[in-house]
Amino acid sequence: MTSDHFSIWKRREALAEAMIPMIGRLYRERDVTILVHSRSLVNKSVISIIKTHRYVRQIEERGLAVEETFPILEILSGLDLGPSRIDIGKLAIAFATDNGGKTLEQFVTDAVAPATGENKIVREGPTDVVLYGFGRIGRLLARLLVEKSGSGNGLRLRAVVVRKGSDDDLIKRASLLRRDSIHGQFNGSIHVDAENDVICANGNEIKVIYSNDPTSIDYTEYGIKDAILVDNTGIWRDREGLSKHLRPGIAKVVLTAPGKGDVKNIVHGVNQNTITADDNVISCASCTTNAIVPPLKVINDEYGIARGHVETVHSFTNDQNLLDNFHKGNRRGRSAPLNMVLTETGAASAIAKALPELEAHISGSSIRVPTPDVSMAILNLDLEKETTAEELNTYLRQVSLHSPLKRQIDFTTSSDAVSTDFVGSRHASIVDANATIVNGKNAIVYLWYDNEFGYSCQVVRVVQHISGVEYPLFPQD
């Protein structure tokens, strides 16, 4: 029996190894991202590919093996594909479930027909992106933008703007991009061109612009045009302040914090379609807002929400003190790594901006805890219809698999899951099915979320949307 398992493993290793060049070629040459149940296989190792297939067992009623997806990938490699996202895991399961009498080649070809031949998207060049600020979120955005550079015709990170901290500032910035205590090593190669103030990451030349004043920069001097600028400093949150970035070379401004006044707060997957061509200043709201709004929307759609309370258990952040010291907040001055700190959250009030159809009153509070990343939101909801924990979990599981919000809502049934298991999650939040409590019309739902990386993925999705680089997904639900 042991030898049989080993033989199966070696066969799957060989298939996964053979998949890597096909996945890479599709991505580099055609901007085609290969997925398995919403998880990208681009730049993944043999073991990661096998584990991604194995993970399907947690969310589907059956497992998935590379033997099923490999022939689909071979078929895709022979098609005239344009920029797209293709989920070979879902294609494999759909074919096994109901292929309509078609051969596998016919089934796959028909499923991706809108991305082939004359139907495919054709881009004439990249969209420039500038990061204003290079802190926790800024560096993760840089990693994601470099990772998603593809053929070079999508988003292209051209520059970051920072205040100069020291004579060796450029070296330190590059080092912080290269190594991260939470998210690990940068996946690739980084070197510095000190003479030109450039950080080169996987061939992407990122100009470091030193400035204390956004109104002093002419981005066209650096060859940047019609760019999307992402402000991740949080210094300006209203339209007047953020409009300072609308300089020569900058077409639109995206804020990685809750916007104030009439600035639209966008949660990708929920209200990105409210963005118009005239919107040149928008906000991506907060990490917590992104975590809770998608689940609130789908629960309200199915059961109705009469009222609710959101409690967040949030990892400490840089705006807190390492040791007790003065802080403008009432409690945030107390030592972050030594205390649980009860504080306020603006996420509940931000719901109204992102999800105006939810008329129920949602209150909120937050506890900062001594962990560096991954937080939890607890939704305590009074529903308008009675349900059960099993029924609610089944519904949320289906949403995570088959709804337009499958990139925002993930689902886990792991009985021993803890916060570090979700470091690097690309979803806005993950439903912990084993923690769901339902008593008639009262439901309590526990959501994990990587408040750094998951949120950064949401920001990139918004940037992709407004730039036209948000490519279609196949198979289409």
GROMACS .gro file of C-alpha atoms in nm:
model
  477
    1MET     CA    1   0.000   0.000   0.000
    2THR     CA    2   0.282   0.238   0.090
    3SER     CA    3   0.451   0.183  -0.246
    4ASP     CA    4   0.121   0.253  -0.427
    5HIS     CA    5   0.087   0.589  -0.253
    6PHE     CA    6   0.447   0.673  -0.339
    7SER     CA    7   0.396   0.581  -0.704
    8ILE     CA    8   0.089   0.806  -0.723
    9TRP     CA    9   0.284   1.089  -0.561
   10LYS     CA   10   0.575   1.057  -0.805
   11ARG     CA   11   0.337   1.056  -1.102
   12ARG     CA   12   0.167   1.371  -0.976
   13GLU     CA   13   0.503   1.534  -0.913
   14ALA     CA   14   0.601   1.468  -1.273
   15LEU     CA   15   0.274   1.611  -1.408
   16ALA     CA   16   0.297   1.922  -1.188
   17GLU     CA   17   0.656   1.971  -1.302
   18ALA     CA   18   0.542   1.952  -1.665
   19MET     CA   19   0.265   2.207  -1.595
   20ILE     CA   20   0.505   2.480  -1.481
   21PRO     CA   21   0.647   2.581  -1.823
   22MET     CA   22   0.301   2.575  -1.982
   23ILE     CA   23   0.158   2.796  -1.705
   24GLY     CA   24   0.455   3.033  -1.731
   25ARG     CA   25   0.437   3.061  -2.109
   26LEU     CA   26   0.065   3.138  -2.109
   27TYR     CA   27   0.121   3.409  -1.849
   28ARG     CA   28   0.434   3.571  -1.994
   29GLU     CA   29   0.324   3.566  -2.358
   30ARG     CA   30  -0.055   3.601  -2.344
   31ASP     CA   31  -0.147   3.738  -1.997
   32VAL     CA   32  -0.343   3.420  -1.921
   33THR     CA   33  -0.355   3.334  -1.551
   34ILE     CA   34  -0.418   2.968  -1.473
   35LEU     CA   35  -0.616   2.901  -1.154
   36VAL     CA   36  -0.742   2.610  -0.951
   37HIS     CA   37  -1.054   2.711  -0.761
   38SER     CA   38  -0.959   3.080  -0.764
   39ARG     CA   39  -0.597   3.013  -0.658
   40SER     CA   40  -0.335   3.115  -0.910
   41LEU     CA   41  -0.075   2.859  -1.023
   42VAL     CA   42   0.154   3.123  -1.175
   43ASN     CA   43   0.511   3.103  -1.037
   44LYS     CA   44   0.415   2.818  -0.805
   45SER     CA   45   0.638   2.523  -0.719
   46VAL     CA   46   0.562   2.156  -0.787
   47ILE     CA   47   0.458   2.106  -0.425
   48SER     CA   48   0.240   2.421  -0.426
   49ILE     CA   49   0.057   2.302  -0.738
   50ILE     CA   50  -0.017   1.963  -0.582
   51LYS     CA   51  -0.126   2.123  -0.252
   52THR     CA   52  -0.356   2.365  -0.437
   53HIS     CA   53  -0.528   2.070  -0.601
   54ARG     CA   54  -0.548   1.894  -0.267
   55TYR     CA   55  -0.714   2.198  -0.109
   56VAL     CA   56  -1.017   2.157  -0.336
   57ARG     CA   57  -1.127   1.869  -0.112
   58GLN     CA   58  -1.208   2.125   0.160
   59ILE     CA   59  -1.453   2.321  -0.053
   60GLU     CA   60  -1.592   2.072  -0.301
   61GLU     CA   61  -1.766   1.744  -0.233
   62ARG     CA   62  -1.481   1.562  -0.404
   63GLY     CA   63  -1.106   1.589  -0.445
   64LEU     CA   64  -0.913   1.703  -0.750
   65ALA     CA   65  -0.592   1.556  -0.891
   66VAL     CA   66  -0.339   1.693  -1.139
   67GLU     CA   67  -0.425   1.399  -1.365
   68GLU     CA   68  -0.758   1.573  -1.431
   69THR     CA   69  -0.625   1.926  -1.493
   70PHE     CA   70  -0.308   1.845  -1.688
   71PRO     CA   71  -0.486   1.752  -2.015
   72ILE     CA   72  -0.697   2.069  -1.987
   73LEU     CA   73  -0.380   2.277  -1.960
   74GLU     CA   74  -0.238   2.100  -2.267
   75ILE     CA   75  -0.551   2.193  -2.464
   76LEU     CA   76  -0.535   2.556  -2.349
   77SER     CA   77  -0.169   2.579  -2.453
   78GLY     CA   78  -0.272   2.503  -2.811
   79LEU     CA   79  -0.546   2.767  -2.833
   80ASP     CA   80  -0.517   3.126  -2.956
   81LEU     CA   81  -0.594   3.278  -2.617
   82GLY     CA   82  -0.607   3.644  -2.518
   83PRO     CA   83  -0.575   3.799  -2.170
   84SER     CA   84  -0.796   3.603  -1.929
   85ARG     CA   85  -0.816   3.404  -1.607
   86ILE     CA   86  -0.892   3.036  -1.658
   87ASP     CA   87  -0.982   2.805  -1.370
   88ILE     CA   88  -0.873   2.458  -1.480
   89GLY     CA   89  -0.997   2.311  -1.151
   90LYS     CA   90  -1.352   2.421  -1.213
   91LEU     CA   91  -1.330   2.315  -1.576
   92ALA     CA   92  -1.221   1.967  -1.468
   93ILE     CA   93  -1.505   1.927  -1.220
   94ALA     CA   94  -1.762   2.075  -1.460
   95PHE     CA   95  -1.653   1.828  -1.730
   96ALA     CA   96  -1.674   1.533  -1.490
   97THR     CA   97  -2.016   1.645  -1.366
   98ASP     CA   98  -2.188   1.724  -1.697
   99ASN     CA   99  -1.996   1.737  -2.025
  100GLY     CA  100  -2.302   1.726  -2.247
  101GLY     CA  101  -2.154   1.441  -2.449
  102LYS     CA  102  -1.859   1.654  -2.564
  103THR     CA  103  -1.500   1.544  -2.575
  104LEU     CA  104  -1.268   1.717  -2.331
  105GLU     CA  105  -1.117   1.924  -2.612
  106GLN     CA  106  -1.460   2.037  -2.733
  107PHE     CA  107  -1.571   2.116  -2.379
  108VAL     CA  108  -1.264   2.328  -2.295
  109THR     CA  109  -1.259   2.504  -2.632
  110ASP     CA  110  -1.625   2.602  -2.601
  111ALA     CA  111  -1.582   2.717  -2.239
  112VAL     CA  112  -1.306   2.966  -2.325
  113ALA     CA  113  -1.431   3.065  -2.673
  114PRO     CA  114  -1.493   3.432  -2.571
  115ALA     CA  115  -1.118   3.464  -2.496
  116THR     CA  116  -0.993   3.318  -2.824
  117GLY     CA  117  -0.942   3.432  -3.180
  118GLU     CA  118  -1.129   3.743  -3.284
  119ASN     CA  119  -1.306   3.758  -2.946
  120LYS     CA  120  -0.991   3.802  -2.737
  121ILE     CA  121  -0.890   4.124  -2.563
  122VAL     CA  122  -0.610   4.318  -2.731
  123ARG     CA  123  -0.417   4.575  -2.527
  124GLU     CA  124  -0.194   4.831  -2.697
  125GLY     CA  125   0.034   4.889  -2.400
  126PRO     CA  126   0.065   4.897  -2.021
  127THR     CA  127  -0.102   5.123  -1.765
  128ASP     CA  128   0.149   5.308  -1.548
  129VAL     CA  129   0.113   5.288  -1.170
  130VAL     CA  130   0.277   5.511  -0.906
  131LEU     CA  131   0.286   5.428  -0.534
  132TYR     CA  132   0.283   5.730  -0.304
  133GLY     CA  133   0.429   5.590   0.015
  134PHE     CA  134   0.621   5.266   0.065
  135GLY     CA  135   0.513   5.129   0.401
  136ARG     CA  136   0.346   4.798   0.488
  137ILE     CA  137   0.072   4.824   0.224
  138GLY     CA  138   0.290   5.004  -0.031
  139ARG     CA  139   0.553   4.731  -0.038
  140LEU     CA  140   0.291   4.454  -0.063
  141LEU     CA  141   0.129   4.642  -0.352
  142ALA     CA  142   0.472   4.659  -0.516
  143ARG     CA  143   0.515   4.283  -0.478
  144LEU     CA  144   0.173   4.218  -0.628
  145LEU     CA  145   0.221   4.458  -0.919
  146VAL     CA  146   0.558   4.304  -1.005
  147GLU     CA  147   0.408   3.955  -0.976
  148LYS     CA  148   0.126   4.054  -1.213
  149SER     CA  149   0.345   4.221  -1.476
  150GLY     CA  150   0.282   3.929  -1.715
  151SER     CA  151   0.360   4.019  -2.076
  152GLY     CA  152   0.417   4.383  -1.981
  153ASN     CA  153   0.088   4.502  -2.129
  154GLY     CA  154  -0.104   4.514  -1.800
  155LEU     CA  155  -0.022   4.721  -1.493
  156ARG     CA  156   0.334   4.851  -1.479
  157LEU     CA  157   0.479   4.988  -1.155
  158ARG     CA  158   0.683   5.287  -1.265
  159ALA     CA  159   0.767   5.475  -0.946
  160VAL     CA  160   0.732   5.511  -0.572
  161VAL     CA  161   0.733   5.848  -0.394
  162VAL     CA  162   0.882   5.875  -0.045
  163ARG     CA  163   1.050   6.119   0.188
  164LYS     CA  164   1.425   6.063   0.199
  165GLY     CA  165   1.515   5.911   0.532
  166SER     CA  166   1.894   5.884   0.508
  167ASP     CA  167   2.188   5.879   0.268
  168ASP     CA  168   2.142   5.504   0.217
  169ASP     CA  169   1.763   5.537   0.183
  170LEU     CA  170   1.747   5.354  -0.150
  171ILE     CA  171   1.937   5.052  -0.014
  172LYS     CA  172   1.708   5.032   0.288
  173ARG     CA  173   1.393   5.061   0.076
  174ALA     CA  174   1.514   4.779  -0.149
  175SER     CA  175   1.599   4.566   0.153
  176LEU     CA  176   1.252   4.613   0.302
  177LEU     CA  177   1.100   4.509  -0.030
  178ARG     CA  178   1.329   4.205  -0.048
  179ARG     CA  179   1.264   4.073   0.304
  180ASP     CA  180   0.953   4.080   0.517
  181SER     CA  181   0.923   3.932   0.866
  182ILE     CA  182   0.560   3.831   0.806
  183HIS     CA  183   0.527   3.767   0.433
  184GLY     CA  184   0.872   3.623   0.371
  185GLN     CA  185   1.121   3.674   0.093
  186PHE     CA  186   1.035   3.856  -0.229
  187ASN     CA  187   0.967   3.600  -0.499
  188GLY     CA  188   1.241   3.693  -0.741
  189SER     CA  189   1.544   3.915  -0.783
  190ILE     CA  190   1.598   4.273  -0.665
  191HIS     CA  191   1.895   4.498  -0.732
  192VAL     CA  192   1.960   4.871  -0.695
  193ASP     CA  193   2.073   5.126  -0.953
  194ALA     CA  194   2.191   5.390  -0.706
  195GLU     CA  195   2.305   5.634  -0.974
  196ASN     CA  196   1.950   5.663  -1.114
  197ASP     CA  197   1.755   5.605  -0.788
  198VAL     CA  198   1.601   5.288  -0.931
  199ILE     CA  199   1.501   4.961  -0.767
  200CYS     CA  200   1.490   4.683  -1.028
  201ALA     CA  201   1.254   4.400  -0.927
  202ASN     CA  202   1.223   4.105  -1.166
  203GLY     CA  203   1.320   4.336  -1.451
  204ASN     CA  204   1.071   4.608  -1.350
  205GLU     CA  205   1.252   4.942  -1.316
  206ILE     CA  206   1.093   5.130  -1.026
  207LYS     CA  207   1.201   5.492  -0.998
  208VAL     CA  208   1.225   5.619  -0.641
  209ILE     CA  209   1.116   5.983  -0.635
  210TYR     CA  210   1.207   6.178  -0.323
  211SER     CA  211   0.956   6.447  -0.233
  212ASN     CA  212   0.785   6.600   0.070
  213ASP     CA  213   0.514   6.769  -0.137
  214PRO     CA  214   0.292   6.601  -0.399
  215THR     CA  215   0.234   6.933  -0.576
  216SER     CA  216   0.605   6.964  -0.657
  217ILE     CA  217   0.623   6.658  -0.884
  218ASP     CA  218   0.589   6.652  -1.263
  219TYR     CA  219   0.562   6.280  -1.339
  220THR     CA  220   0.599   6.333  -1.713
  221GLU     CA  221   0.966   6.418  -1.645
  222TYR     CA  222   1.008   6.049  -1.563
  223GLY     CA  223   0.825   5.927  -1.874
  224ILE     CA  224   0.510   5.851  -1.674
  225LYS     CA  225   0.176   5.925  -1.840
  226ASP     CA  226  -0.193   5.869  -1.763
  227ALA     CA  227  -0.090   5.681  -1.448
  228ILE     CA  228  -0.295   5.558  -1.155
  229LEU     CA  229  -0.142   5.685  -0.831
  230VAL     CA  230  -0.207   5.478  -0.518
  231ASP     CA  231  -0.172   5.686  -0.199
  232ASN     CA  232  -0.098   5.446   0.085
  233THR     CA  233   0.015   5.711   0.335
  234GLY     CA  234  -0.334   5.801   0.463
  235ILE     CA  235  -0.222   6.163   0.509
  236TRP     CA  236  -0.500   6.297   0.285
  237ARG     CA  237  -0.845   6.138   0.285
  238ASP     CA  238  -1.077   6.396   0.132
  239ARG     CA  239  -1.112   6.507  -0.228
  240GLU     CA  240  -0.928   6.834  -0.178
  241GLY     CA  241  -0.623   6.670  -0.025
  242LEU     CA  242  -0.608   6.374  -0.261
  243SER     CA  243  -0.648   6.601  -0.564
  244LYS     CA  244  -0.300   6.735  -0.489
  245HIS     CA  245  -0.177   6.418  -0.659
  246LEU     CA  246  -0.347   6.504  -0.989
  247ARG     CA  247  -0.026   6.634  -1.139
  248PRO     CA  248   0.109   6.605  -1.495
  249GLY     CA  249   0.130   6.232  -1.570
  250ILE     CA  250  -0.135   6.125  -1.316
  251ALA     CA  251  -0.489   6.047  -1.436
  252LYS     CA  252  -0.648   5.892  -1.126
  253VAL     CA  253  -0.585   5.864  -0.752
  254VAL     CA  254  -0.669   5.560  -0.537
  255LEU     CA  255  -0.656   5.584  -0.156
  256THR     CA  256  -0.579   5.282   0.064
  257ALA     CA  257  -0.782   5.410   0.360
  258PRO     CA  258  -1.144   5.513   0.417
  259GLY     CA  259  -1.228   5.820   0.212
  260LYS     CA  260  -1.401   6.120   0.363
  261GLY     CA  261  -1.674   6.346   0.228
  262ASP     CA  262  -1.790   6.263  -0.124
  263VAL     CA  263  -1.499   6.029  -0.202
  264LYS     CA  264  -1.643   5.691  -0.310
  265ASN     CA  265  -1.544   5.400  -0.086
  266ILE     CA  266  -1.502   5.097  -0.312
  267VAL     CA  267  -1.506   4.734  -0.200
  268HIS     CA  268  -1.413   4.526  -0.501
  269GLY     CA  269  -1.673   4.261  -0.578
  270VAL     CA  270  -1.952   4.472  -0.429
  271ASN     CA  271  -1.961   4.822  -0.574
  272GLN     CA  272  -1.674   4.868  -0.819
  273ASN     CA  273  -1.930   4.913  -1.095
  274THR     CA  274  -2.032   5.246  -0.940
  275ILE     CA  275  -1.699   5.390  -1.057
  276THR     CA  276  -1.747   5.612  -1.362
  277ALA     CA  277  -1.499   5.742  -1.616
  278ASP     CA  278  -1.521   6.083  -1.444
  279ASP     CA  279  -1.413   5.950  -1.103
  280ASN     CA  280  -1.051   6.055  -1.068
  281VAL     CA  281  -1.032   6.019  -0.688
  282ILE     CA  282  -1.160   5.705  -0.512
  283SER     CA  283  -1.098   5.513  -0.191
  284CYS     CA  284  -1.057   5.138  -0.131
  285ALA     CA  285  -1.201   5.179   0.222
  286SER     CA  286  -1.031   4.986   0.506
  287CYS     CA  287  -0.914   4.627   0.541
  288THR     CA  288  -1.198   4.556   0.784
  289THR     CA  289  -1.460   4.714   0.559
  290ASN     CA  290  -1.336   4.493   0.275
  291ALA     CA  291  -1.355   4.189   0.503
  292ILE     CA  292  -1.709   4.241   0.629
  293VAL     CA  293  -1.901   4.405   0.343
  294PRO     CA  294  -1.899   4.107   0.100
  295PRO     CA  295  -2.033   3.859   0.362
  296LEU     CA  296  -2.285   4.116   0.486
  297LYS     CA  297  -2.407   4.167   0.130
  298VAL     CA  298  -2.463   3.799   0.056
  299ILE     CA  299  -2.623   3.729   0.395
  300ASN     CA  300  -2.853   4.028   0.352
  301ASP     CA  301  -2.941   3.916  -0.002
  302GLU     CA  302  -3.047   3.570   0.118
  303TYR     CA  303  -3.181   3.621   0.471
  304GLY     CA  304  -3.219   3.994   0.528
  305ILE     CA  305  -3.043   4.168   0.817
  306ALA     CA  306  -3.253   4.357   1.073
  307ARG     CA  307  -2.958   4.479   1.283
  308GLY     CA  308  -2.611   4.371   1.379
  309HIS     CA  309  -2.284   4.428   1.559
  310VAL     CA  310  -1.932   4.379   1.423
  311GLU     CA  311  -1.652   4.304   1.667
  312THR     CA  312  -1.303   4.297   1.520
  313VAL     CA  313  -1.005   4.132   1.682
  314HIS     CA  314  -0.732   4.316   1.495
  315SER     CA  315  -0.356   4.271   1.482
  316PHE     CA  316  -0.158   4.571   1.603
  317THR     CA  317  -0.043   4.826   1.344
  318ASN     CA  318   0.227   5.089   1.307
  319ASP     CA  319   0.007   5.365   1.445
  320GLN     CA  320   0.038   5.208   1.791
  321ASN     CA  321   0.333   5.234   2.029
  322LEU     CA  322   0.577   4.954   2.107
  323LEU     CA  323   0.594   5.080   2.467
  324ASP     CA  324   0.362   5.311   2.660
  325ASN     CA  325   0.395   5.662   2.523
  326PHE     CA  326   0.187   5.963   2.423
  327HIS     CA  327  -0.071   5.899   2.150
  328LYS     CA  328  -0.360   6.116   2.036
  329GLY     CA  329  -0.589   5.812   2.080
  330ASN     CA  330  -0.723   5.727   2.425
  331ARG     CA  331  -0.575   5.376   2.447
  332ARG     CA  332  -0.350   5.331   2.143
  333GLY     CA  333  -0.059   5.485   2.332
  334ARG     CA  334  -0.034   5.175   2.549
  335SER     CA  335   0.216   4.906   2.449
  336ALA     CA  336   0.088   4.715   2.143
  337PRO     CA  337   0.287   4.391   2.191
  338LEU     CA  338   0.195   4.366   2.560
  339ASN     CA  339  -0.176   4.447   2.566
  340MET     CA  340  -0.515   4.383   2.421
  341VAL     CA  341  -0.629   4.736   2.337
  342LEU     CA  342  -0.997   4.822   2.312
  343THR     CA  343  -1.039   5.088   2.046
  344GLU     CA  344  -1.280   5.224   1.789
  345THR     CA  345  -1.335   5.112   1.430
  346GLY     CA  346  -1.481   5.311   1.145
  347ALA     CA  347  -1.572   4.997   0.953
  348ALA     CA  348  -1.934   4.985   1.071
  349SER     CA  349  -2.005   5.342   0.959
  350ALA     CA  350  -1.825   5.276   0.629
  351ILE     CA  351  -2.071   5.000   0.543
  352ALA     CA  352  -2.331   5.257   0.444
  353LYS     CA  353  -2.101   5.400   0.177
  354ALA     CA  354  -2.011   5.067   0.020
  355LEU     CA  355  -2.345   4.889   0.073
  356PRO     CA  356  -2.623   5.150   0.085
  357GLU     CA  357  -2.895   4.888   0.030
  358LEU     CA  358  -2.823   4.747   0.375
  359GLU     CA  359  -3.054   4.964   0.581
  360ALA     CA  360  -3.001   4.780   0.908
  361HIS     CA  361  -2.808   4.955   1.186
  362ILE     CA  362  -2.465   4.793   1.228
  363SER     CA  363  -2.260   4.893   1.531
  364GLY     CA  364  -1.893   4.812   1.571
  365SER     CA  365  -1.592   4.804   1.801
  366SER     CA  366  -1.240   4.668   1.787
  367ILE     CA  367  -0.978   4.503   2.005
  368ARG     CA  368  -0.614   4.535   1.897
  369VAL     CA  369  -0.418   4.225   1.998
  370PRO     CA  370  -0.045   4.135   2.015
  371THR     CA  371  -0.017   3.961   1.678
  372PRO     CA  372   0.153   4.120   1.374
  373ASP     CA  373  -0.093   4.019   1.100
  374VAL     CA  374  -0.427   3.844   1.031
  375SER     CA  375  -0.737   3.965   1.209
  376MET     CA  376  -1.087   3.840   1.280
  377ALA     CA  377  -1.429   3.998   1.237
  378ILE     CA  378  -1.723   3.857   1.429
  379LEU     CA  379  -2.063   3.934   1.276
  380ASN     CA  380  -2.345   3.913   1.530
  381LEU     CA  381  -2.657   3.950   1.316
  382ASP     CA  382  -3.032   3.952   1.373
  383LEU     CA  383  -3.178   3.809   1.055
  384GLU     CA  384  -3.522   3.858   0.909
  385LYS     CA  385  -3.558   3.483   0.834
  386GLU     CA  386  -3.480   3.187   1.053
  387THR     CA  387  -3.207   2.949   0.947
  388THR     CA  388  -2.966   2.691   1.086
  389ALA     CA  389  -2.586   2.681   1.110
  390GLU     CA  390  -2.573   2.403   0.854
  391GLU     CA  391  -2.794   2.589   0.608
  392LEU     CA  392  -2.603   2.917   0.649
  393ASN     CA  393  -2.266   2.744   0.608
  394THR     CA  394  -2.387   2.561   0.297
  395TYR     CA  395  -2.498   2.891   0.149
  396LEU     CA  396  -2.170   3.070   0.229
  397ARG     CA  397  -1.972   2.777   0.092
  398GLN     CA  398  -2.163   2.798  -0.237
  399VAL     CA  399  -2.103   3.173  -0.248
  400SER     CA  400  -1.729   3.116  -0.202
  401LEU     CA  401  -1.729   2.871  -0.493
  402HIS     CA  402  -1.974   2.994  -0.751
  403SER     CA  403  -2.073   3.358  -0.693
  404PRO     CA  404  -1.927   3.683  -0.830
  405LEU     CA  405  -1.777   3.725  -0.481
  406LYS     CA  406  -1.565   3.409  -0.489
  407ARG     CA  407  -1.246   3.617  -0.494
  408GLN     CA  408  -1.360   3.808  -0.187
  409ILE     CA  409  -1.510   3.531   0.028
  410ASP     CA  410  -1.321   3.213   0.111
  411PHE     CA  411  -1.443   2.925   0.324
  412THR     CA  412  -1.267   2.682   0.556
  413THR     CA  413  -1.386   2.377   0.746
  414SER     CA  414  -1.051   2.315   0.914
  415SER     CA  415  -1.111   2.228   1.278
  416ASP     CA  416  -0.770   2.344   1.398
  417ALA     CA  417  -0.728   2.666   1.196
  418VAL     CA  418  -0.551   2.957   1.367
  419SER     CA  419  -0.457   3.306   1.253
  420THR     CA  420  -0.115   3.228   1.103
  421ASP     CA  421  -0.280   2.979   0.865
  422PHE     CA  422  -0.424   3.275   0.677
  423VAL     CA  423  -0.109   3.484   0.629
  424GLY     CA  424  -0.092   3.550   0.256
  425SER     CA  425  -0.460   3.483   0.187
  426ARG     CA  426  -0.571   3.671  -0.124
  427HIS     CA  427  -0.936   3.679  -0.020
  428ALA     CA  428  -1.092   3.974   0.160
  429SER     CA  429  -1.214   3.733   0.430
  430ILE     CA  430  -1.246   3.363   0.510
  431VAL     CA  431  -1.557   3.213   0.672
  432ASP     CA  432  -1.465   2.978   0.959
  433ALA     CA  433  -1.747   2.727   0.919
  434ASN     CA  434  -1.679   2.543   1.245
  435ALA     CA  435  -1.731   2.862   1.445
  436THR     CA  436  -2.071   2.957   1.296
  437ILE     CA  437  -2.349   2.983   1.556
  438VAL     CA  438  -2.717   3.012   1.464
  439ASN     CA  439  -3.017   3.029   1.693
  440GLY     CA  440  -3.331   3.095   1.492
  441LYS     CA  441  -3.293   3.446   1.355
  442ASN     CA  442  -2.967   3.519   1.535
  443ALA     CA  443  -2.648   3.429   1.350
  444ILE     CA  444  -2.285   3.473   1.453
  445VAL     CA  445  -2.030   3.438   1.173
  446TYR     CA  446  -1.653   3.439   1.228
  447LEU     CA  447  -1.434   3.579   0.952
  448TRP     CA  448  -1.055   3.561   0.928
  449TYR     CA  449  -0.873   3.814   0.712
  450ASP     CA  450  -0.515   3.902   0.630
  451ASN     CA  451  -0.546   4.272   0.700
  452GLU     CA  452  -0.228   4.341   0.503
  453PHE     CA  453  -0.204   4.103   0.208
  454GLY     CA  454  -0.572   4.027   0.153
  455TYR     CA  455  -0.649   4.398   0.160
  456SER     CA  456  -0.363   4.474  -0.081
  457CYS     CA  457  -0.512   4.220  -0.324
  458GLN     CA  458  -0.843   4.406  -0.305
  459VAL     CA  459  -0.666   4.734  -0.382
  460VAL     CA  460  -0.494   4.582  -0.686
  461ARG     CA  461  -0.831   4.451  -0.809
  462VAL     CA  462  -0.973   4.803  -0.796
  463VAL     CA  463  -0.671   4.937  -0.988
  464GLN     CA  464  -0.717   4.660  -1.245
  465HIS     CA  465  -1.085   4.748  -1.278
  466ILE     CA  466  -1.034   5.118  -1.346
  467SER     CA  467  -0.747   5.048  -1.587
  468GLY     CA  468  -0.927   4.782  -1.791
  469VAL     CA  469  -0.681   4.510  -1.684
  470GLU     CA  470  -0.944   4.311  -1.496
  471TYR     CA  471  -0.956   4.019  -1.736
  472PRO     CA  472  -1.256   3.784  -1.772
  473LEU     CA  473  -1.277   3.457  -1.580
  474PHE     CA  474  -1.356   3.119  -1.733
  475PRO     CA  475  -1.555   2.905  -1.696
  476GLN     CA  476  -1.826   3.165  -1.662
  477ASP     CA  477  -2.084   3.094  -1.389
   0.00000   0.00000   0.00000
